[in-house]
Each structure stands twice: as structure tokens, then as C-alpha cells.
mmCIF file of C-alpha atoms in Angstrom:
data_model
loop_
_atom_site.group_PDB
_atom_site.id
_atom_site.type_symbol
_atom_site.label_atom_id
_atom_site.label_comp_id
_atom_site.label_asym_id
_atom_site.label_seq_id
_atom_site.Cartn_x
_atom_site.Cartn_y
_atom_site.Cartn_z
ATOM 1 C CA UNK F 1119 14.222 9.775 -11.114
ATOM 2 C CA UNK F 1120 14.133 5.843 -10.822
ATOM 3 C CA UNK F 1121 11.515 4.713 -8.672
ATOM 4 C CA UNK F 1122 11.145 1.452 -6.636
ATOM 5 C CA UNK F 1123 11.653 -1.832 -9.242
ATOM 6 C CA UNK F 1124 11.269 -5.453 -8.635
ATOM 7 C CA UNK F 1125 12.049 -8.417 -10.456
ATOM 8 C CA UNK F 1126 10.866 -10.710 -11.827
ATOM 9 C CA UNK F 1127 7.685 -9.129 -12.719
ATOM 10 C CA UNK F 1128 5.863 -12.360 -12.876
ATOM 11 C CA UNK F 1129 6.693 -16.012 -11.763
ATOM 12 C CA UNK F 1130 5.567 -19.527 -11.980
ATOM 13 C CA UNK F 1131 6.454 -21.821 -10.124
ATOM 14 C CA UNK F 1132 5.233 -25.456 -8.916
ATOM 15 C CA UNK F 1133 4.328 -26.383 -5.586
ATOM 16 C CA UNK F 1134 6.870 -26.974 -3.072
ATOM 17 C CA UNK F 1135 10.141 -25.193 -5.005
ATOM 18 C CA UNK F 1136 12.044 -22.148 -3.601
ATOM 19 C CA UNK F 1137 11.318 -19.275 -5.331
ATOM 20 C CA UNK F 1138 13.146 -15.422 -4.792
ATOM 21 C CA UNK F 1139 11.736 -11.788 -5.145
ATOM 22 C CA UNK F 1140 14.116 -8.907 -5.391
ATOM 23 C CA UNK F 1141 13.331 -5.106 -4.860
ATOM 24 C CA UNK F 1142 15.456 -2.186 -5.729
ATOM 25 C CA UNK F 1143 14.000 0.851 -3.287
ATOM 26 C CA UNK F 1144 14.928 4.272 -4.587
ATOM 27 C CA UNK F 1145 18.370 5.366 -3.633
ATOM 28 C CA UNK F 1146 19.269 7.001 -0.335
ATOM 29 C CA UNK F 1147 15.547 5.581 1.041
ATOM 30 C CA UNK F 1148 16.674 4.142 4.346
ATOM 31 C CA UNK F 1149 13.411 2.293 4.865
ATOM 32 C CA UNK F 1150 11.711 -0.180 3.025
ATOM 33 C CA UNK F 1151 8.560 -2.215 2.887
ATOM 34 C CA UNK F 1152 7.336 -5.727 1.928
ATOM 35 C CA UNK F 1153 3.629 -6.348 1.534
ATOM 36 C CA UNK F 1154 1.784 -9.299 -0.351
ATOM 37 C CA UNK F 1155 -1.767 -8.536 -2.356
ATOM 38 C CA UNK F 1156 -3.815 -10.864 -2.757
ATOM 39 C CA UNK F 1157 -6.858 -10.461 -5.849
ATOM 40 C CA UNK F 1158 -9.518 -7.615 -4.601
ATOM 41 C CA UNK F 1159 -7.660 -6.902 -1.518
ATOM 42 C CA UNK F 1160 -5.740 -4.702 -0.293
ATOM 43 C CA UNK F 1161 -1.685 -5.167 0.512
ATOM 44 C CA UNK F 1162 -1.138 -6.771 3.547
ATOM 45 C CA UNK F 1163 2.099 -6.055 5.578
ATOM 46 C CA UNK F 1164 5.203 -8.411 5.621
ATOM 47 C CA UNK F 1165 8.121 -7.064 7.025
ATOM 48 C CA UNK F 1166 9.874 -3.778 7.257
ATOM 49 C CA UNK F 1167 13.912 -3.117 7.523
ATOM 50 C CA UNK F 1168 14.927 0.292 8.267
ATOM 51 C CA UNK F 1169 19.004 0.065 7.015
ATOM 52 C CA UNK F 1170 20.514 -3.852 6.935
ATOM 53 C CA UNK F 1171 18.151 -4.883 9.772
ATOM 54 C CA UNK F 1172 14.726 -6.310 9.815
ATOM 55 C CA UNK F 1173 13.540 -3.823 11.919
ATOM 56 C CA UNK F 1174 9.846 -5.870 12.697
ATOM 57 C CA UNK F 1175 8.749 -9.194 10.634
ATOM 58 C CA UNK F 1176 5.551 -9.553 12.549
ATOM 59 C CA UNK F 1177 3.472 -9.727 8.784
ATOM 60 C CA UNK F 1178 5.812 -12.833 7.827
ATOM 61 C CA UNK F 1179 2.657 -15.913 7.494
ATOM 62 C CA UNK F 1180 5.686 -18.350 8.766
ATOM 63 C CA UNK F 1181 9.192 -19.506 8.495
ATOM 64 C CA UNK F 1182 9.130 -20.320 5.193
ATOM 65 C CA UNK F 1183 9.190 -17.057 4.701
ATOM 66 C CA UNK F 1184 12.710 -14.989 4.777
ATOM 67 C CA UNK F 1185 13.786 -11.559 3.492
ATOM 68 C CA UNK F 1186 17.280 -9.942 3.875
ATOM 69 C CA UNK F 1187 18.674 -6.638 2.997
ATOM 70 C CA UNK F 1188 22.662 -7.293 3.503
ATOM 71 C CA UNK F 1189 23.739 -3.760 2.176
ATOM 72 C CA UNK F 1190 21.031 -1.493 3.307
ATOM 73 C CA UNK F 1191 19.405 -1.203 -0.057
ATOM 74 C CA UNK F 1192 18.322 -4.447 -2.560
ATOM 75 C CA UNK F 1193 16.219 -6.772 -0.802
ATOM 76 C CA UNK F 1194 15.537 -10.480 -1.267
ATOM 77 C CA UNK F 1195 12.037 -11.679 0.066
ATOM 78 C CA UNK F 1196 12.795 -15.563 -0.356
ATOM 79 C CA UNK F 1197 9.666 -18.552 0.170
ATOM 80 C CA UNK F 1198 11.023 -21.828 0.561
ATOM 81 C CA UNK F 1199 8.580 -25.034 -0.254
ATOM 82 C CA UNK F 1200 5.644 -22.733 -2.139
ATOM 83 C CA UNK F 1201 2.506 -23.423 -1.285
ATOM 84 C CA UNK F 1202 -0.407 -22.564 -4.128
ATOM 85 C CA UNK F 1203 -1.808 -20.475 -1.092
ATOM 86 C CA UNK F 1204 1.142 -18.236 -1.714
ATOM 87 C CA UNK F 1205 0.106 -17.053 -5.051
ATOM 88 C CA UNK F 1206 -0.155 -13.205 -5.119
ATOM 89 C CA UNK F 1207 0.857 -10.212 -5.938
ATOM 90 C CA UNK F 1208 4.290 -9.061 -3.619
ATOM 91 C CA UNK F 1209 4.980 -5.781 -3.131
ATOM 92 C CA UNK F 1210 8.002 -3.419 -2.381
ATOM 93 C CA UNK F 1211 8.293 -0.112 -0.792
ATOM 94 C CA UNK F 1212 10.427 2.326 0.450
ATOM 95 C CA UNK F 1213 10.212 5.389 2.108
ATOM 96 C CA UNK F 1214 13.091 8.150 3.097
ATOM 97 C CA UNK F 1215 12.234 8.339 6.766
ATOM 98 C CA UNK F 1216 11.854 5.742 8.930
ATOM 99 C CA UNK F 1217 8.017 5.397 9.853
ATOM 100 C CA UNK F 1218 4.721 4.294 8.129
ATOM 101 C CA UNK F 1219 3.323 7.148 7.836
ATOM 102 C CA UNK F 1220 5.811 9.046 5.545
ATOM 103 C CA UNK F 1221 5.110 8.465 2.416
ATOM 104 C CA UNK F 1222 5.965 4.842 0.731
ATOM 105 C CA UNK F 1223 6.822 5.229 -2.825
ATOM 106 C CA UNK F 1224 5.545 1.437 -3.865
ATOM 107 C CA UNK F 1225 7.058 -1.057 -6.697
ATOM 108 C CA UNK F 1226 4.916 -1.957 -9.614
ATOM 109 C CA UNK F 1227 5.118 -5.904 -7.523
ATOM 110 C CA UNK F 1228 5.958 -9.499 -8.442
ATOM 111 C CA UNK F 1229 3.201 -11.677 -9.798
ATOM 112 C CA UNK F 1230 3.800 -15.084 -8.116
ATOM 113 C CA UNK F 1231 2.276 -18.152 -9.200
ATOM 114 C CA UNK F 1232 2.039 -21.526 -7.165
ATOM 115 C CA UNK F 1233 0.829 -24.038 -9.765
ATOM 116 C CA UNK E 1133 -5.857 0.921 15.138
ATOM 117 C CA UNK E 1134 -9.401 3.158 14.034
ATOM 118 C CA UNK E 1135 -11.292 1.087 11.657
ATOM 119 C CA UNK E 1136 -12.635 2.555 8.625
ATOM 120 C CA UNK E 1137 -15.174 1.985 6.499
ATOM 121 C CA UNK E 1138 -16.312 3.246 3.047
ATOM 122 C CA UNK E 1139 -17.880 2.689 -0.011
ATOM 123 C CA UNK E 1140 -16.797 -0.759 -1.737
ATOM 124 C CA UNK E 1141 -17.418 1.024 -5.554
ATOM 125 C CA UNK E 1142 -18.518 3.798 -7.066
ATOM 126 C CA UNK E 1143 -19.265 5.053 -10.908
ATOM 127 C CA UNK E 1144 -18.504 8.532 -12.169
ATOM 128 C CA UNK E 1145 -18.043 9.550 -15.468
ATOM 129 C CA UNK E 1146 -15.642 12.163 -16.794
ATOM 130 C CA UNK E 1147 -15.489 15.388 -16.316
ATOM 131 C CA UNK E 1148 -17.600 15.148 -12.909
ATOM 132 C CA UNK E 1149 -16.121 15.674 -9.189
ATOM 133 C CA UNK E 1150 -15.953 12.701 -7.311
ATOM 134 C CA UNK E 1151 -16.272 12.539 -3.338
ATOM 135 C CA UNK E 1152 -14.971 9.211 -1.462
ATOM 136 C CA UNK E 1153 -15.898 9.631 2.373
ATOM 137 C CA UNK E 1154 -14.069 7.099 5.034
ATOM 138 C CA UNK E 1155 -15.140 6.602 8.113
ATOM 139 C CA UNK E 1156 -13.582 6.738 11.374
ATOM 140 C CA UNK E 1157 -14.995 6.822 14.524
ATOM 141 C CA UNK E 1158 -12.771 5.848 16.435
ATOM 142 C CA UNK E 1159 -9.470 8.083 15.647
ATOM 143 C CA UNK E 1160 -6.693 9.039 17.632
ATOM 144 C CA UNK E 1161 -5.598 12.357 18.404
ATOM 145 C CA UNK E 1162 -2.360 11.749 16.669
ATOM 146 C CA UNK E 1163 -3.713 9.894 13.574
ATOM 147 C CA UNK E 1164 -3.226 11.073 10.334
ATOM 148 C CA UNK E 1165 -5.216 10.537 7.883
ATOM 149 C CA UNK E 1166 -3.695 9.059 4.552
ATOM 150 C CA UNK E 1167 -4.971 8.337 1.379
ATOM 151 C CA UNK E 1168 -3.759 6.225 -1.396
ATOM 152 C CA UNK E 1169 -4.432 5.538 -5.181
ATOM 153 C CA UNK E 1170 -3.636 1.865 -7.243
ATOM 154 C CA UNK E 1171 -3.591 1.403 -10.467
ATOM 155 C CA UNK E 1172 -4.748 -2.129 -12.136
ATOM 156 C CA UNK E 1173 -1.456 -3.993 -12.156
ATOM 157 C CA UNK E 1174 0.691 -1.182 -10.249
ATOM 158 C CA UNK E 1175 1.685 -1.167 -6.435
ATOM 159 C CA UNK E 1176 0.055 2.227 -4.190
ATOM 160 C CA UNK E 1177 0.615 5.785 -4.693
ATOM 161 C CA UNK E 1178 0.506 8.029 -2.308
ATOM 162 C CA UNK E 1179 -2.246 10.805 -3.066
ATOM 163 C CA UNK E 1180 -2.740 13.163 -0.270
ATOM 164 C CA UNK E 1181 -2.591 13.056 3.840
ATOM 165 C CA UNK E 1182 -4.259 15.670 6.494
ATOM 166 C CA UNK E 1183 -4.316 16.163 10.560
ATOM 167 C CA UNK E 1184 -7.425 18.874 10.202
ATOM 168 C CA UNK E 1185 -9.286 21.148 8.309
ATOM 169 C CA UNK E 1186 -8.733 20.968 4.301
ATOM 170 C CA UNK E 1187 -5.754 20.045 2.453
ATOM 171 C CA UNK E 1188 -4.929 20.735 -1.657
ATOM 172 C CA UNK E 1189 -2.626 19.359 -3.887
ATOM 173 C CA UNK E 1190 -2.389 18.843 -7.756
ATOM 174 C CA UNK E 1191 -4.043 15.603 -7.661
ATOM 175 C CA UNK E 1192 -6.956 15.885 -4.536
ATOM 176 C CA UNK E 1193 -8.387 17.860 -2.012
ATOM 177 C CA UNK E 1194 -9.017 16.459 1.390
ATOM 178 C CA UNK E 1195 -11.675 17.616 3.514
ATOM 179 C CA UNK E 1196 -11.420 16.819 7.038
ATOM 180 C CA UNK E 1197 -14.707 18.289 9.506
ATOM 181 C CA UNK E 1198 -13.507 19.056 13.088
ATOM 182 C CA UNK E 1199 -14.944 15.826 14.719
ATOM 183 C CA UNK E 1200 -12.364 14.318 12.595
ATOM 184 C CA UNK E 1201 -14.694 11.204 12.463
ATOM 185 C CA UNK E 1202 -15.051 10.969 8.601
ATOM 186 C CA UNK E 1203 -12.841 12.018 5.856
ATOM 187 C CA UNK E 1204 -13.600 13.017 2.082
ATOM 188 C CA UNK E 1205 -11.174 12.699 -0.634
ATOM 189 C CA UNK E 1206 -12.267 15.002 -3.780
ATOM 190 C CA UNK E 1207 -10.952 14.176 -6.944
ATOM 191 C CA UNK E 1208 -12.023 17.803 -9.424
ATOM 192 C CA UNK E 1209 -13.276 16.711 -12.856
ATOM 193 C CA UNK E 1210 -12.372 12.952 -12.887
ATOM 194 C CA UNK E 1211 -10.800 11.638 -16.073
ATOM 195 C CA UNK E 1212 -10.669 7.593 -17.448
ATOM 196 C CA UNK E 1213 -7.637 7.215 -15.929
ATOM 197 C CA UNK E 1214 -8.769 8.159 -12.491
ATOM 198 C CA UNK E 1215 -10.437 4.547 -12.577
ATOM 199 C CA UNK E 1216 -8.405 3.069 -9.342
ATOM 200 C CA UNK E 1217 -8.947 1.244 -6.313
ATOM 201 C CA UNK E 1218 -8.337 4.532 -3.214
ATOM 202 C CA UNK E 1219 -7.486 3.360 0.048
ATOM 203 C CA UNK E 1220 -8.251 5.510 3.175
ATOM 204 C CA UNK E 1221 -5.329 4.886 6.133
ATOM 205 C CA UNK E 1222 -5.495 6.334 9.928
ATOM 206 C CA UNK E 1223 -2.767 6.008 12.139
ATOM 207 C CA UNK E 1224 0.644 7.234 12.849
ATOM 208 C CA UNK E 1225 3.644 5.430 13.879
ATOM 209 C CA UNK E 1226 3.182 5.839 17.308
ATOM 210 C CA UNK E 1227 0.320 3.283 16.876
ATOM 211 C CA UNK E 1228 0.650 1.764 13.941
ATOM 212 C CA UNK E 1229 4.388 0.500 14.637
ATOM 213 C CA UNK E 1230 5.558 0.359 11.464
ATOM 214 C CA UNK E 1231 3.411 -0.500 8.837
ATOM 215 C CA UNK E 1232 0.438 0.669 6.610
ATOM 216 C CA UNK E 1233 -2.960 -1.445 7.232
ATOM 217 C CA UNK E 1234 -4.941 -0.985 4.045
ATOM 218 C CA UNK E 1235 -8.400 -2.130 3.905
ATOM 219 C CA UNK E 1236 -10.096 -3.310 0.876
ATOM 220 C CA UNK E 1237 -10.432 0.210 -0.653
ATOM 221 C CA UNK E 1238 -12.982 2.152 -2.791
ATOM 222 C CA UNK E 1239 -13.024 0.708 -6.819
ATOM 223 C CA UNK E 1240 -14.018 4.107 -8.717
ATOM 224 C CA UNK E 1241 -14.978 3.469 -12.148
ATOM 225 C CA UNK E 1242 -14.914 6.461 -14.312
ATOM 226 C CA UNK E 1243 -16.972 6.343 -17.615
ATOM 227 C CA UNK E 1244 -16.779 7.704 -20.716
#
């Protein structure tokens, strides 16, 4: 079946624009997952929303960060004013049961660019 | 959280069994223990996950001794395309709240 998809799969951008990420989790997953990768590490956490609500945002770097999830599945991480420090990789995941620890079926990410 | 730690690359080449052991001292008794594969240019997959003991599937075997202080993830008769960065994950959600914590994984390079 479908898995987890995200578009775009690659942006540019210039410094200081607002820039959005979507994420399509697979369907009937009630939980889902944003993480951000920078090159040679591993994904760091973001924010998770378990149904419409952002269940813990705790990974967001600050509030130009933002994600929603109005309908309980797409999701929009949004970054307003980029910074070139935000370049990386962004990452969606979802998962059927609430919980880290289930498995997270990942997206193949969004390549963003900060020139 | 335990922190682990574990081999920052390794080279195989195909056909041979490859062992990645993470450590981790410092476990809880309701950790899991969780292992995940990337691909260059793909997000995580999910490979295997134990409590205890040994766990199969079609892709790995984990080995788990009953100190539960180290982990080894065996891949049987590695091919190309096992070349991946494998990330080694303990926690559960009661401590973990609700995300993964990845470290900077183990690059396997498998050669021809």
C-alpha cells in the first residue's frame, strides 16, 4: 500500500522567506511524526500530533516554527523568516498507535535549502 | 534516557554476516530495544525490536544477552544494498514521552 509521502521533495529558498512542508502519513495512522536531519546525523525530533492536536512540540528550535494537522491526517510543518541554519533534510512519520516505540513508518523527507 | 554507543562505521563485503553491537549500560527495565535502517536519501525503516533473549525476522536477528547491557543486530550474508546508516534506540514511551532519539548511527559499507 501507499506509504508516508511528502512534498516538495526538495526546496530552495532565500533567507528570510516563508517556506511550507507537507506530509501525507499512511491512512488510518492516528499518529504522526516530524523530525529534521541534518548531514551525518541522525533525525532529530520536532513535534508529534496524535489526531488534530499537537500532542507535544517540545523538538520545535523556536516560534518560527509551526506545524498543524487540521483533519487528523495531512500535515503542514511551516518556517517563517528561513534562516540558512535551517537547511536540512525534514522528515515525516507516522505510526498506527499512539507511542514512540511502535513502529514509525518514515517519509522519504523534504530537502530544504536556505540560500 | 540510556545512552548508547557503537561503532561510527564499519566495512563488510558481500556475502559475509555482519554484527553491529550497541551499547547500553544504563537501560531500563521497560526499555525496548529498537533498531533502525536508512537508506542514502530515504527517511528510517524500522528493522527489528527485542525486550530479551533473541529475536528473528526476514531482514535481522537480534541478540540480546541477559544483562541486557549491549545489543547485536546480525544482518546473514550482507548484500550491496545493505550499505545504510543502522541506528540502535532504547526506551519506551513511558520514558521517552513521545519521540524516537536517534544517535548518529553505524555507516556499514558493504563491498563488492
Amino acid at each position: 500500500g501507499a506509504g508516508v509521502s511528502q512534498t516538495p521533495s526538495n526546496k530552495v529558498t532565500e533567507k528570510g522567506k516563508y517556506v511550507e512542508l507537507r506530509c501525507d502519513p499512511i491512512s488510518g495512522h492516528t499518529a504522526l511524526y516530524w523530525y529534521r536531519q541534518s548531514l551525518g546525523q541522525g533525525p532529530e525530533f520536532l513535534i508529534y500530533f496524535q489526531g488534530t492536536g499537537a500532542a507535544d512540540d517540545s523538538g520545535l528550535p523556536n516560534d518560527r516554527f509551526f506545524a498543524v494537522r487540521p483533519e487528523g491526517s495531512v500535515s503542514t510543518l511551516k518556517i517563517q523568516r528561513t534562516e540558512r541554519g535551517d537547511s536540512a533534510v525534514y522528515l515525516c512519520a507516522s505510526s498506527l498507535m499512539q507511542g514512540a516505540y511502535n513502529e514509525q513508518f518514515f517519509g522519504p523527507g523534504t530537502r530544504l535549502t536556505v540560500l | 534516557l540510556a545512552k548508547t554507543t557503537h561503532p561510527i562505521s564499519m566495512d563488510s563485503y558481500e556475502g559475509q554476516e555482519v554484527n553491529i553491537t550497541c551499547s547500553h549500560n544504563n537501560i531500563a527495565t521497560n526499555d525496548y530495544i529498537t533498531w533502525y535502517q536508512q537508506f542514502p536519501s530515504q527517511g528510517p525503516r524500522f528493522i527489528i525490536q527485542g525486550y530479551k533473549t533473541k529475536v528473528t525476522n526476514e531482514v535481522a536477528s537480534l541478540f540480546i544477552p541477559a544483562d541486557r547491557k549491549s545489543s547485536t543486530l546480525s544482518l546473514p550474508r550482507v548484500s550491496l544494498s545493505d550499505t545504510a546508516v543502522y541506528y540502535c534506540l532504547v526506551g519506551d514511551d513511558s520514558n521517552a514521552g513521545n519521540m524516537l532519539t536517534f544517535g548518529g548511527g553505524t555507516r556499514l559499507m558493504v563491498k563488492p
